[in-house]
Amino acid sequence: TPDPDFAPNPEAKPEEEPAPAEEPAPVEEPAPAEEPAPAEEPAPAEEPAPAEEPAPVEEPAPAEEPAPVEEPAPETKTAVDPETGCEYTFNEKGIPVAPEGMVIRYKWSFLGRLIQSDATVKYRYMILRRTLLAYKKMRSNVSWNFDSYFIGRKQIVKMKIRGKTLVAYFPIDPKEMEGTKYVGEDASKIARYKAVPFAYRINGARKLKYALELIEKVAEAAPDNAPEYIDKSQVGAAIPFESFDELYLKEYVKIGGFLPVTRSSSAVDADDDDDEPVNGQDSAVEDDDEDDGILTASAAEVKKEEFNFTPGKR
């Protein structure tokens, strides 16, 4: 049943439908903002003009070096031979130079000759020396001309080098050796050998063996100790070679006199036959065999420094 409260009113006019709402006019989009014009880059600053370099200062002209002062030439050392009155000079090494027309004769010490000997002579000498020093009371006296050996006051042997040969002088009467295998020379007419008149040249292996026998004969006994062994290859180190200049400066060689060039350079003393020239000069030797300035050493002392000794200087 219709609700009377809601019954239609016949007089009532029908409600007008509202007019449709007008669509709003489209909003105009704002015009895009104009981009600002790019700022003008400032004009690059002008670089300052480079400063003008100062004009180079003229260097003063170098002072002229004084002319070198000429050093006076070194004075030439001279000397006069007292025997002949011959004046001679020395070279820059201190070695004498003979005047024109002359040659120098030299006196050689025992050690000077030994040092310049060949290996064979040195080897034979070393064997004899070590055999002699194997005797307990043996002592060695080395003078300018000799290497002498003593037991007490008894002289056993005296050795020197004549030319290129080792010679041993024994206190034996040469007449006792006649007709034996010990073929030597009689040196008794020379005063310095009167105590050791039997000269025995050791110029071979057999002669070396015989010399060792003669040592035992004079010592009247064999060595107390076995001789220290030495190989022939060791003698170069034991007794190194030295030049004539080195020997002269060490006073192992000295001036013995002067000879004119016209004279035979082989002229030698009656007891020396070394006529080999040294450095173009005559090396003939005046024998001067006095045993002065002797350096004495016991066998033990000598073995410590086998050849570190100096002969007596005259």
PDB file of C-alpha atoms in Angstrom:
ATOM      1  CA  THR A   1       0.000   0.000   0.000  1.00  0.00           C
ATOM      2  CA  PRO A   2       1.383   3.326  -0.976  1.00  0.00           C
ATOM      3  CA  ASP A   3       2.580   5.402   1.836  1.00  0.00           C
ATOM      4  CA  PRO A   4       0.070   8.255   2.119  1.00  0.00           C
ATOM      5  CA  ASP A   5       2.817  10.505   3.159  1.00  0.00           C
ATOM      6  CA  PHE A   6       4.433   9.921  -0.053  1.00  0.00           C
ATOM      7  CA  ALA A   7       1.437  10.067  -2.324  1.00  0.00           C
ATOM      8  CA  PRO A   8       2.061  12.115  -5.454  1.00  0.00           C
ATOM      9  CA  ASN A   9       0.691  15.597  -5.468  1.00  0.00           C
ATOM     10  CA  PRO A  10      -1.211  16.066  -8.629  1.00  0.00           C
ATOM     11  CA  GLU A  11      -0.705  19.761  -8.502  1.00  0.00           C
ATOM     12  CA  ALA A  12       2.799  19.669  -7.996  1.00  0.00           C
ATOM     13  CA  LYS A  13       4.884  20.421 -11.028  1.00  0.00           C
ATOM     14  CA  PRO A  14       7.495  18.085 -11.937  1.00  0.00           C
ATOM     15  CA  GLU A  15      10.926  19.239 -10.922  1.00  0.00           C
ATOM     16  CA  GLU A  16      13.035  20.555 -13.703  1.00  0.00           C
ATOM     17  CA  GLU A  17      16.110  18.773 -14.300  1.00  0.00           C
ATOM     18  CA  PRO A  18      19.029  20.987 -13.774  1.00  0.00           C
ATOM     19  CA  ALA A  19      20.833  22.035 -16.893  1.00  0.00           C
ATOM     20  CA  PRO A  20      23.972  20.189 -17.383  1.00  0.00           C
ATOM     21  CA  ALA A  21      26.913  22.079 -15.916  1.00  0.00           C
ATOM     22  CA  GLU A  22      29.117  23.710 -18.494  1.00  0.00           C
ATOM     23  CA  GLU A  23      32.481  22.150 -18.860  1.00  0.00           C
ATOM     24  CA  PRO A  24      35.049  24.538 -17.706  1.00  0.00           C
ATOM     25  CA  ALA A  25      37.084  26.069 -20.459  1.00  0.00           C
ATOM     26  CA  PRO A  26      40.388  24.342 -20.723  1.00  0.00           C
ATOM     27  CA  VAL A  27      43.031  26.159 -18.779  1.00  0.00           C
ATOM     28  CA  GLU A  28      45.650  27.482 -21.119  1.00  0.00           C
ATOM     29  CA  GLU A  29      48.997  26.079 -20.322  1.00  0.00           C
ATOM     30  CA  PRO A  30      51.387  28.836 -19.580  1.00  0.00           C
ATOM     31  CA  ALA A  31      53.846  29.488 -22.331  1.00  0.00           C
ATOM     32  CA  PRO A  32      57.166  27.899 -21.523  1.00  0.00           C
ATOM     33  CA  ALA A  33      59.477  30.328 -19.867  1.00  0.00           C
ATOM     34  CA  GLU A  34      62.099  31.605 -22.220  1.00  0.00           C
ATOM     35  CA  GLU A  35      65.499  30.276 -21.402  1.00  0.00           C
ATOM     36  CA  PRO A  36      67.778  33.069 -20.424  1.00  0.00           C
ATOM     37  CA  ALA A  37      70.285  33.933 -23.048  1.00  0.00           C
ATOM     38  CA  PRO A  38      73.654  32.400 -22.180  1.00  0.00           C
ATOM     39  CA  ALA A  39      75.825  34.807 -20.349  1.00  0.00           C
ATOM     40  CA  GLU A  40      78.510  36.155 -22.536  1.00  0.00           C
ATOM     41  CA  GLU A  41      81.901  34.780 -21.577  1.00  0.00           C
ATOM     42  CA  PRO A  42      84.185  37.529 -20.540  1.00  0.00           C
ATOM     43  CA  ALA A  43      86.814  38.284 -23.075  1.00  0.00           C
ATOM     44  CA  PRO A  44      90.094  36.622 -22.105  1.00  0.00           C
ATOM     45  CA  ALA A  45      92.358  38.942 -20.259  1.00  0.00           C
ATOM     46  CA  GLU A  46      95.184  40.114 -22.389  1.00  0.00           C
ATOM     47  CA  GLU A  47      98.474  38.523 -21.370  1.00  0.00           C
ATOM     48  CA  PRO A  48     100.951  41.101 -20.339  1.00  0.00           C
ATOM     49  CA  ALA A  49     103.698  41.605 -22.810  1.00  0.00           C
ATOM     50  CA  PRO A  50     106.820  39.630 -21.767  1.00  0.00           C
ATOM     51  CA  ALA A  51     109.256  41.708 -19.884  1.00  0.00           C
ATOM     52  CA  GLU A  52     112.240  42.583 -21.951  1.00  0.00           C
ATOM     53  CA  GLU A  53     115.278  40.541 -20.960  1.00  0.00           C
ATOM     54  CA  PRO A  54     118.098  42.677 -19.740  1.00  0.00           C
ATOM     55  CA  ALA A  55     120.950  42.942 -22.126  1.00  0.00           C
ATOM     56  CA  PRO A  56     123.608  40.365 -21.223  1.00  0.00           C
ATOM     57  CA  VAL A  57     126.365  41.751 -19.107  1.00  0.00           C
ATOM     58  CA  GLU A  58     129.586  41.485 -20.959  1.00  0.00           C
ATOM     59  CA  GLU A  59     132.006  39.294 -19.065  1.00  0.00           C
ATOM     60  CA  PRO A  60     135.382  40.787 -18.595  1.00  0.00           C
ATOM     61  CA  ALA A  61     138.027  39.291 -20.782  1.00  0.00           C
ATOM     62  CA  PRO A  62     139.958  36.595 -18.863  1.00  0.00           C
ATOM     63  CA  ALA A  63     143.170  37.820 -17.425  1.00  0.00           C
ATOM     64  CA  GLU A  64     146.128  36.609 -19.339  1.00  0.00           C
ATOM     65  CA  GLU A  65     147.842  33.760 -17.551  1.00  0.00           C
ATOM     66  CA  PRO A  66     151.386  34.561 -16.722  1.00  0.00           C
ATOM     67  CA  ALA A  67     153.872  32.709 -18.813  1.00  0.00           C
ATOM     68  CA  PRO A  68     154.964  29.535 -16.984  1.00  0.00           C
ATOM     69  CA  VAL A  69     158.184  29.997 -15.151  1.00  0.00           C
ATOM     70  CA  GLU A  70     160.703  27.621 -16.538  1.00  0.00           C
ATOM     71  CA  GLU A  71     161.914  25.360 -13.789  1.00  0.00           C
ATOM     72  CA  PRO A  72     165.628  25.021 -13.722  1.00  0.00           C
ATOM     73  CA  ALA A  73     166.824  21.695 -15.015  1.00  0.00           C
ATOM     74  CA  PRO A  74     167.617  19.343 -12.149  1.00  0.00           C
ATOM     75  CA  GLU A  75     171.256  19.323 -11.335  1.00  0.00           C
ATOM     76  CA  THR A  76     173.004  16.225 -12.546  1.00  0.00           C
ATOM     77  CA  LYS A  77     174.555  14.366  -9.673  1.00  0.00           C
ATOM     78  CA  THR A  78     178.205  13.666 -10.237  1.00  0.00           C
ATOM     79  CA  ALA A  79     180.930  11.791  -8.403  1.00  0.00           C
ATOM     80  CA  VAL A  80     184.624  11.156  -8.817  1.00  0.00           C
ATOM     81  CA  ASP A  81     186.286   7.766  -8.598  1.00  0.00           C
ATOM     82  CA  PRO A  82     189.057   8.138  -5.994  1.00  0.00           C
ATOM     83  CA  GLU A  83     191.354   5.614  -7.676  1.00  0.00           C
ATOM     84  CA  THR A  84     191.232   6.845 -11.261  1.00  0.00           C
ATOM     85  CA  GLY A  85     189.985  10.411 -10.781  1.00  0.00           C
ATOM     86  CA  CYS A  86     187.291   9.640 -13.360  1.00  0.00           C
ATOM     87  CA  GLU A  87     184.182  11.833 -13.025  1.00  0.00           C
ATOM     88  CA  TYR A  88     180.860  10.115 -13.682  1.00  0.00           C
ATOM     89  CA  THR A  89     177.144  10.893 -13.415  1.00  0.00           C
ATOM     90  CA  PHE A  90     173.964   9.135 -12.317  1.00  0.00           C
ATOM     91  CA  ASN A  91     170.725   8.558 -14.187  1.00  0.00           C
ATOM     92  CA  GLU A  92     167.260   9.373 -12.833  1.00  0.00           C
ATOM     93  CA  LYS A  93     167.189   6.066 -10.924  1.00  0.00           C
ATOM     94  CA  GLY A  94     170.469   6.784  -9.170  1.00  0.00           C
ATOM     95  CA  ILE A  95     172.491   4.299 -11.235  1.00  0.00           C
ATOM     96  CA  PRO A  96     175.990   5.434 -12.253  1.00  0.00           C
ATOM     97  CA  VAL A  97     176.682   6.240 -15.882  1.00  0.00           C
ATOM     98  CA  ALA A  98     180.216   5.951 -17.190  1.00  0.00           C
ATOM     99  CA  PRO A  99     181.686   8.921 -19.046  1.00  0.00           C
ATOM    100  CA  GLU A 100     182.243   8.603 -22.749  1.00  0.00           C
ATOM    101  CA  GLY A 101     185.050   6.268 -23.611  1.00  0.00           C
ATOM    102  CA  MET A 102     184.959   4.460 -20.251  1.00  0.00           C
ATOM    103  CA  VAL A 103     183.195   1.448 -18.754  1.00  0.00           C
ATOM    104  CA  ILE A 104     182.465   0.744 -15.097  1.00  0.00           C
ATOM    105  CA  ARG A 105     183.822  -2.287 -13.265  1.00  0.00           C
ATOM    106  CA  TYR A 106     181.611  -3.486 -10.433  1.00  0.00           C
ATOM    107  CA  LYS A 107     182.305  -5.347  -7.224  1.00  0.00           C
ATOM    108  CA  TRP A 108     179.612  -7.919  -6.537  1.00  0.00           C
ATOM    109  CA  SER A 109     178.694  -9.191  -3.084  1.00  0.00           C
ATOM    110  CA  PHE A 110     178.084 -12.869  -2.437  1.00  0.00           C
ATOM    111  CA  LEU A 111     174.341 -12.271  -2.116  1.00  0.00           C
ATOM    112  CA  GLY A 112     174.273 -10.107  -5.238  1.00  0.00           C
ATOM    113  CA  ARG A 113     175.747 -12.951  -7.239  1.00  0.00           C
ATOM    114  CA  LEU A 114     173.494 -15.522  -5.604  1.00  0.00           C
ATOM    115  CA  ILE A 115     170.331 -13.509  -6.298  1.00  0.00           C
ATOM    116  CA  GLN A 116     171.184 -13.274 -10.002  1.00  0.00           C
ATOM    117  CA  SER A 117     172.304 -16.905 -10.313  1.00  0.00           C
ATOM    118  CA  ASP A 118     170.198 -19.415 -12.190  1.00  0.00           C
ATOM    119  CA  ALA A 119     167.906 -21.872 -10.409  1.00  0.00           C
ATOM    120  CA  THR A 120     170.464 -24.718 -10.556  1.00  0.00           C
ATOM    121  CA  VAL A 121     173.138 -22.771  -8.664  1.00  0.00           C
ATOM    122  CA  LYS A 122     170.579 -21.600  -6.097  1.00  0.00           C
ATOM    123  CA  TYR A 123     169.331 -25.162  -5.642  1.00  0.00           C
ATOM    124  CA  ARG A 124     172.817 -26.574  -5.026  1.00  0.00           C
ATOM    125  CA  TYR A 125     173.562 -23.771  -2.586  1.00  0.00           C
ATOM    126  CA  MET A 126     170.310 -24.357  -0.693  1.00  0.00           C
ATOM    127  CA  ILE A 127     171.039 -28.084  -0.329  1.00  0.00           C
ATOM    128  CA  LEU A 128     174.517 -27.375   1.060  1.00  0.00           C
ATOM    129  CA  ARG A 129     173.262 -24.647   3.353  1.00  0.00           C
ATOM    130  CA  ARG A 130     170.447 -26.707   4.836  1.00  0.00           C
ATOM    131  CA  THR A 131     172.744 -29.680   5.301  1.00  0.00           C
ATOM    132  CA  LEU A 132     175.243 -27.517   7.170  1.00  0.00           C
ATOM    133  CA  LEU A 133     172.554 -25.974   9.356  1.00  0.00           C
ATOM    134  CA  ALA A 134     171.363 -29.459  10.290  1.00  0.00           C
ATOM    135  CA  TYR A 135     174.372 -29.616  12.636  1.00  0.00           C
ATOM    136  CA  LYS A 136     173.241 -28.352  16.041  1.00  0.00           C
ATOM    137  CA  LYS A 137     176.168 -26.043  16.745  1.00  0.00           C
ATOM    138  CA  MET A 138     176.675 -24.809  13.209  1.00  0.00           C
ATOM    139  CA  ARG A 139     176.609 -21.060  12.616  1.00  0.00           C
ATOM    140  CA  SER A 140     176.649 -19.115   9.377  1.00  0.00           C
ATOM    141  CA  ASN A 141     178.642 -15.911   8.837  1.00  0.00           C
ATOM    142  CA  VAL A 142     177.671 -13.968   5.727  1.00  0.00           C
ATOM    143  CA  SER A 143     180.177 -11.339   4.613  1.00  0.00           C
ATOM    144  CA  TRP A 144     180.462  -9.280   1.451  1.00  0.00           C
ATOM    145  CA  ASN A 145     182.164 -12.114  -0.456  1.00  0.00           C
ATOM    146  CA  PHE A 146     181.448 -15.352   1.391  1.00  0.00           C
ATOM    147  CA  ASP A 147     178.991 -17.493   3.283  1.00  0.00           C
ATOM    148  CA  SER A 148     181.160 -19.243   5.896  1.00  0.00           C
ATOM    149  CA  TYR A 149     180.205 -21.994   8.348  1.00  0.00           C
ATOM    150  CA  PHE A 150     181.712 -22.791  11.730  1.00  0.00           C
ATOM    151  CA  ILE A 151     181.276 -25.236  14.576  1.00  0.00           C
ATOM    152  CA  GLY A 152     182.749 -23.386  17.489  1.00  0.00           C
ATOM    153  CA  ARG A 153     185.951 -21.887  16.135  1.00  0.00           C
ATOM    154  CA  LYS A 154     186.457 -24.619  13.590  1.00  0.00           C
ATOM    155  CA  GLN A 155     185.717 -23.526  10.051  1.00  0.00           C
ATOM    156  CA  ILE A 156     183.921 -26.218   8.076  1.00  0.00           C
ATOM    157  CA  VAL A 157     183.530 -24.604   4.676  1.00  0.00           C
ATOM    158  CA  LYS A 158     183.516 -21.256   2.957  1.00  0.00           C
ATOM    159  CA  MET A 159     181.297 -20.743  -0.090  1.00  0.00           C
ATOM    160  CA  LYS A 160     181.271 -18.139  -2.800  1.00  0.00           C
ATOM    161  CA  ILE A 161     180.067 -17.823  -6.379  1.00  0.00           C
ATOM    162  CA  ARG A 162     182.681 -17.360  -9.081  1.00  0.00           C
ATOM    163  CA  GLY A 163     181.131 -16.418 -12.374  1.00  0.00           C
ATOM    164  CA  LYS A 164     178.212 -18.817 -12.610  1.00  0.00           C
ATOM    165  CA  THR A 165     179.675 -21.577 -10.479  1.00  0.00           C
ATOM    166  CA  LEU A 166     179.279 -22.290  -6.780  1.00  0.00           C
ATOM    167  CA  VAL A 167     182.694 -22.966  -5.209  1.00  0.00           C
ATOM    168  CA  ALA A 168     183.253 -24.476  -1.745  1.00  0.00           C
ATOM    169  CA  TYR A 169     186.556 -23.945   0.044  1.00  0.00           C
ATOM    170  CA  PHE A 170     187.465 -26.609   2.611  1.00  0.00           C
ATOM    171  CA  PRO A 171     190.165 -26.671   5.310  1.00  0.00           C
ATOM    172  CA  ILE A 172     191.759 -29.679   3.616  1.00  0.00           C
ATOM    173  CA  ASP A 173     195.295 -29.988   2.290  1.00  0.00           C
ATOM    174  CA  PRO A 174     194.923 -30.183  -1.508  1.00  0.00           C
ATOM    175  CA  LYS A 175     197.754 -32.718  -1.660  1.00  0.00           C
ATOM    176  CA  GLU A 176     195.605 -35.167   0.325  1.00  0.00           C
ATOM    177  CA  MET A 177     193.008 -35.033  -2.438  1.00  0.00           C
ATOM    178  CA  GLU A 178     195.406 -35.853  -5.259  1.00  0.00           C
ATOM    179  CA  GLY A 179     194.448 -39.076  -6.999  1.00  0.00           C
ATOM    180  CA  THR A 180     191.012 -39.209  -5.348  1.00  0.00           C
ATOM    181  CA  LYS A 181     187.575 -38.665  -6.784  1.00  0.00           C
ATOM    182  CA  TYR A 182     187.568 -35.207  -5.211  1.00  0.00           C
ATOM    183  CA  VAL A 183     189.192 -33.258  -8.016  1.00  0.00           C
ATOM    184  CA  GLY A 184     189.655 -29.677  -6.893  1.00  0.00           C
ATOM    185  CA  GLU A 185     192.097 -26.781  -6.988  1.00  0.00           C
ATOM    186  CA  ASP A 186     194.883 -25.589  -4.725  1.00  0.00           C
ATOM    187  CA  ALA A 187     194.057 -22.063  -3.553  1.00  0.00           C
ATOM    188  CA  SER A 188     196.714 -21.922  -0.840  1.00  0.00           C
ATOM    189  CA  LYS A 189     198.777 -19.348  -2.731  1.00  0.00           C
ATOM    190  CA  ILE A 190     196.035 -16.751  -2.174  1.00  0.00           C
ATOM    191  CA  ALA A 191     196.263 -15.299   1.319  1.00  0.00           C
ATOM    192  CA  ARG A 192     192.527 -15.198   1.975  1.00  0.00           C
ATOM    193  CA  TYR A 193     192.245 -18.944   1.324  1.00  0.00           C
ATOM    194  CA  LYS A 194     195.156 -20.202   3.424  1.00  0.00           C
ATOM    195  CA  ALA A 195     192.779 -21.527   6.092  1.00  0.00           C
ATOM    196  CA  VAL A 196     190.584 -23.182   3.448  1.00  0.00           C
ATOM    197  CA  PRO A 197     192.982 -24.068   0.618  1.00  0.00           C
ATOM    198  CA  PHE A 198     191.019 -26.806  -1.136  1.00  0.00           C
ATOM    199  CA  ALA A 199     188.686 -25.185  -3.703  1.00  0.00           C
ATOM    200  CA  TYR A 200     185.963 -27.477  -4.986  1.00  0.00           C
ATOM    201  CA  ARG A 201     183.774 -26.364  -7.886  1.00  0.00           C
ATOM    202  CA  ILE A 202     180.223 -27.692  -7.631  1.00  0.00           C
ATOM    203  CA  ASN A 203     179.103 -27.754 -11.249  1.00  0.00           C
ATOM    204  CA  GLY A 204     177.096 -30.982 -11.399  1.00  0.00           C
ATOM    205  CA  ALA A 205     174.956 -33.412  -9.403  1.00  0.00           C
ATOM    206  CA  ARG A 206     177.913 -35.735  -8.692  1.00  0.00           C
ATOM    207  CA  LYS A 207     180.061 -32.813  -7.500  1.00  0.00           C
ATOM    208  CA  LEU A 208     177.223 -31.783  -5.194  1.00  0.00           C
ATOM    209  CA  LYS A 209     177.142 -35.282  -3.695  1.00  0.00           C
ATOM    210  CA  TYR A 210     180.909 -35.229  -3.195  1.00  0.00           C
ATOM    211  CA  ALA A 211     180.727 -31.790  -1.556  1.00  0.00           C
ATOM    212  CA  LEU A 212     178.256 -33.184   0.992  1.00  0.00           C
ATOM    213  CA  GLU A 213     180.746 -35.992   1.709  1.00  0.00           C
ATOM    214  CA  LEU A 214     183.528 -33.461   2.230  1.00  0.00           C
ATOM    215  CA  ILE A 215     181.374 -31.570   4.731  1.00  0.00           C
ATOM    216  CA  GLU A 216     181.020 -34.764   6.811  1.00  0.00           C
ATOM    217  CA  LYS A 217     184.746 -35.411   6.463  1.00  0.00           C
ATOM    218  CA  VAL A 218     185.637 -31.992   7.868  1.00  0.00           C
ATOM    219  CA  ALA A 219     182.910 -32.012  10.542  1.00  0.00           C
ATOM    220  CA  GLU A 220     183.979 -35.554  11.466  1.00  0.00           C
ATOM    221  CA  ALA A 221     180.339 -36.483  11.813  1.00  0.00           C
ATOM    222  CA  ALA A 222     177.078 -36.636   9.978  1.00  0.00           C
ATOM    223  CA  PRO A 223     174.481 -33.896  10.574  1.00  0.00           C
ATOM    224  CA  ASP A 224     172.678 -34.088  13.909  1.00  0.00           C
ATOM    225  CA  ASN A 225     169.318 -33.607  12.230  1.00  0.00           C
ATOM    226  CA  ALA A 226     167.890 -34.503   8.871  1.00  0.00           C
ATOM    227  CA  PRO A 227     168.425 -31.551   6.509  1.00  0.00           C
ATOM    228  CA  GLU A 228     165.266 -29.639   5.699  1.00  0.00           C
ATOM    229  CA  TYR A 229     164.029 -30.760   2.294  1.00  0.00           C
ATOM    230  CA  ILE A 230     163.723 -28.304  -0.547  1.00  0.00           C
ATOM    231  CA  ASP A 231     162.413 -28.887  -4.032  1.00  0.00           C
ATOM    232  CA  LYS A 232     164.121 -27.184  -6.955  1.00  0.00           C
ATOM    233  CA  SER A 233     160.858 -25.425  -7.809  1.00  0.00           C
ATOM    234  CA  GLN A 234     160.981 -23.642  -4.436  1.00  0.00           C
ATOM    235  CA  VAL A 235     164.283 -21.830  -4.894  1.00  0.00           C
ATOM    236  CA  GLY A 236     162.702 -19.018  -6.912  1.00  0.00           C
ATOM    237  CA  ALA A 237     160.568 -18.070  -3.928  1.00  0.00           C
ATOM    238  CA  ALA A 238     163.378 -18.642  -1.420  1.00  0.00           C
ATOM    239  CA  ILE A 239     165.885 -16.503  -3.333  1.00  0.00           C
ATOM    240  CA  PRO A 240     163.927 -14.306  -5.801  1.00  0.00           C
ATOM    241  CA  PHE A 241     165.726 -12.724  -8.732  1.00  0.00           C
ATOM    242  CA  GLU A 242     166.389  -8.986  -8.588  1.00  0.00           C
ATOM    243  CA  SER A 243     167.592  -6.626 -11.294  1.00  0.00           C
ATOM    244  CA  PHE A 244     171.012  -5.007 -11.382  1.00  0.00           C
ATOM    245  CA  ASP A 245     169.466  -1.628 -10.509  1.00  0.00           C
ATOM    246  CA  GLU A 246     167.758  -3.084  -7.431  1.00  0.00           C
ATOM    247  CA  LEU A 247     170.976  -4.730  -6.267  1.00  0.00           C
ATOM    248  CA  TYR A 248     173.000  -1.561  -6.771  1.00  0.00           C
ATOM    249  CA  LEU A 249     170.501   0.534  -4.781  1.00  0.00           C
ATOM    250  CA  LYS A 250     170.614  -2.067  -1.985  1.00  0.00           C
ATOM    251  CA  GLU A 251     174.430  -1.856  -2.065  1.00  0.00           C
ATOM    252  CA  TYR A 252     174.816  -5.493  -3.040  1.00  0.00           C
ATOM    253  CA  VAL A 253     176.838  -4.210  -6.024  1.00  0.00           C
ATOM    254  CA  LYS A 254     179.354  -1.369  -5.860  1.00  0.00           C
ATOM    255  CA  ILE A 255     181.657   0.472  -8.211  1.00  0.00           C
ATOM    256  CA  GLY A 256     185.052  -1.179  -8.426  1.00  0.00           C
ATOM    257  CA  GLY A 257     186.750   1.131 -10.897  1.00  0.00           C
ATOM    258  CA  PHE A 258     186.786   2.348 -14.502  1.00  0.00           C
ATOM    259  CA  LEU A 259     188.362   1.000 -17.648  1.00  0.00           C
ATOM    260  CA  PRO A 260     188.828   2.607 -21.057  1.00  0.00           C
ATOM    261  CA  VAL A 261     186.626   1.121 -23.756  1.00  0.00           C
ATOM    262  CA  THR A 262     189.684   0.122 -25.752  1.00  0.00           C
ATOM    263  CA  ARG A 263     190.790  -2.243 -23.002  1.00  0.00           C
ATOM    264  CA  SER A 264     189.456  -5.787 -23.082  1.00  0.00           C
ATOM    265  CA  SER A 265     186.272  -5.969 -21.036  1.00  0.00           C
ATOM    266  CA  SER A 266     187.188  -9.488 -19.956  1.00  0.00           C
ATOM    267  CA  ALA A 267     189.988  -8.257 -17.681  1.00  0.00           C
ATOM    268  CA  VAL A 268     189.261  -9.680 -14.237  1.00  0.00           C
ATOM    269  CA  ASP A 269     190.933 -10.173 -10.910  1.00  0.00           C
ATOM    270  CA  ALA A 270     193.118 -13.243 -10.576  1.00  0.00           C
ATOM    271  CA  ASP A 271     190.513 -14.868  -8.362  1.00  0.00           C
ATOM    272  CA  ASP A 272     187.332 -14.024 -10.205  1.00  0.00           C
ATOM    273  CA  ASP A 273     186.148 -14.947 -13.677  1.00  0.00           C
ATOM    274  CA  ASP A 274     182.853 -13.116 -13.987  1.00  0.00           C
ATOM    275  CA  ASP A 275     183.302 -10.986 -17.078  1.00  0.00           C
ATOM    276  CA  GLU A 276     179.686 -10.700 -18.156  1.00  0.00           C
ATOM    277  CA  PRO A 277     178.668  -7.105 -18.919  1.00  0.00           C
ATOM    278  CA  VAL A 278     175.829  -5.652 -16.865  1.00  0.00           C
ATOM    279  CA  ASN A 279     173.535  -3.104 -18.542  1.00  0.00           C
ATOM    280  CA  GLY A 280     176.109  -2.696 -21.273  1.00  0.00           C
ATOM    281  CA  GLN A 281     178.862  -2.018 -18.770  1.00  0.00           C
ATOM    282  CA  ASP A 282     181.764  -4.191 -17.731  1.00  0.00           C
ATOM    283  CA  SER A 283     180.974  -6.259 -14.667  1.00  0.00           C
ATOM    284  CA  ALA A 284     184.503  -7.490 -14.033  1.00  0.00           C
ATOM    285  CA  VAL A 285     184.907  -7.720 -10.294  1.00  0.00           C
ATOM    286  CA  GLU A 286     187.751  -6.757  -8.045  1.00  0.00           C
ATOM    287  CA  ASP A 287     187.882  -9.427  -5.389  1.00  0.00           C
ATOM    288  CA  ASP A 288     187.772  -8.030  -1.898  1.00  0.00           C
ATOM    289  CA  ASP A 289     187.199 -10.960   0.356  1.00  0.00           C
ATOM    290  CA  GLU A 290     187.979  -9.776   3.846  1.00  0.00           C
ATOM    291  CA  ASP A 291     185.371 -11.061   6.254  1.00  0.00           C
ATOM    292  CA  ASP A 292     184.383  -7.768   7.802  1.00  0.00           C
ATOM    293  CA  GLY A 293     180.939  -6.603   8.766  1.00  0.00           C
ATOM    294  CA  ILE A 294     179.931 -10.200   9.367  1.00  0.00           C
ATOM    295  CA  LEU A 295     176.425 -11.006  10.470  1.00  0.00           C
ATOM    296  CA  THR A 296     176.418 -14.116  12.630  1.00  0.00           C
ATOM    297  CA  ALA A 297     173.408 -16.320  13.140  1.00  0.00           C
ATOM    298  CA  SER A 298     172.825 -19.690  14.692  1.00  0.00           C
ATOM    299  CA  ALA A 299     171.218 -22.436  12.647  1.00  0.00           C
ATOM    300  CA  ALA A 300     167.899 -21.979  14.455  1.00  0.00           C
ATOM    301  CA  GLU A 301     167.845 -18.231  13.846  1.00  0.00           C
ATOM    302  CA  VAL A 302     168.707 -18.559  10.188  1.00  0.00           C
ATOM    303  CA  LYS A 303     165.991 -21.145   9.596  1.00  0.00           C
ATOM    304  CA  LYS A 304     163.339 -18.692  10.779  1.00  0.00           C
ATOM    305  CA  GLU A 305     164.239 -16.200   8.081  1.00  0.00           C
ATOM    306  CA  GLU A 306     166.325 -18.189   5.659  1.00  0.00           C
ATOM    307  CA  PHE A 307     167.755 -15.362   3.589  1.00  0.00           C
ATOM    308  CA  ASN A 308     166.629 -12.213   5.366  1.00  0.00           C
ATOM    309  CA  PHE A 309     170.109 -10.935   6.076  1.00  0.00           C
ATOM    310  CA  THR A 310     172.441  -8.323   4.675  1.00  0.00           C
ATOM    311  CA  PRO A 311     176.088  -8.922   3.853  1.00  0.00           C
ATOM    312  CA  GLY A 312     178.781  -6.877   5.520  1.00  0.00           C
ATOM    313  CA  LYS A 313     178.984  -3.498   3.758  1.00  0.00           C
ATOM    314  CA  ARG A 314     182.295  -1.941   2.872  1.00  0.00           C
TER     315      ARG A 314
END
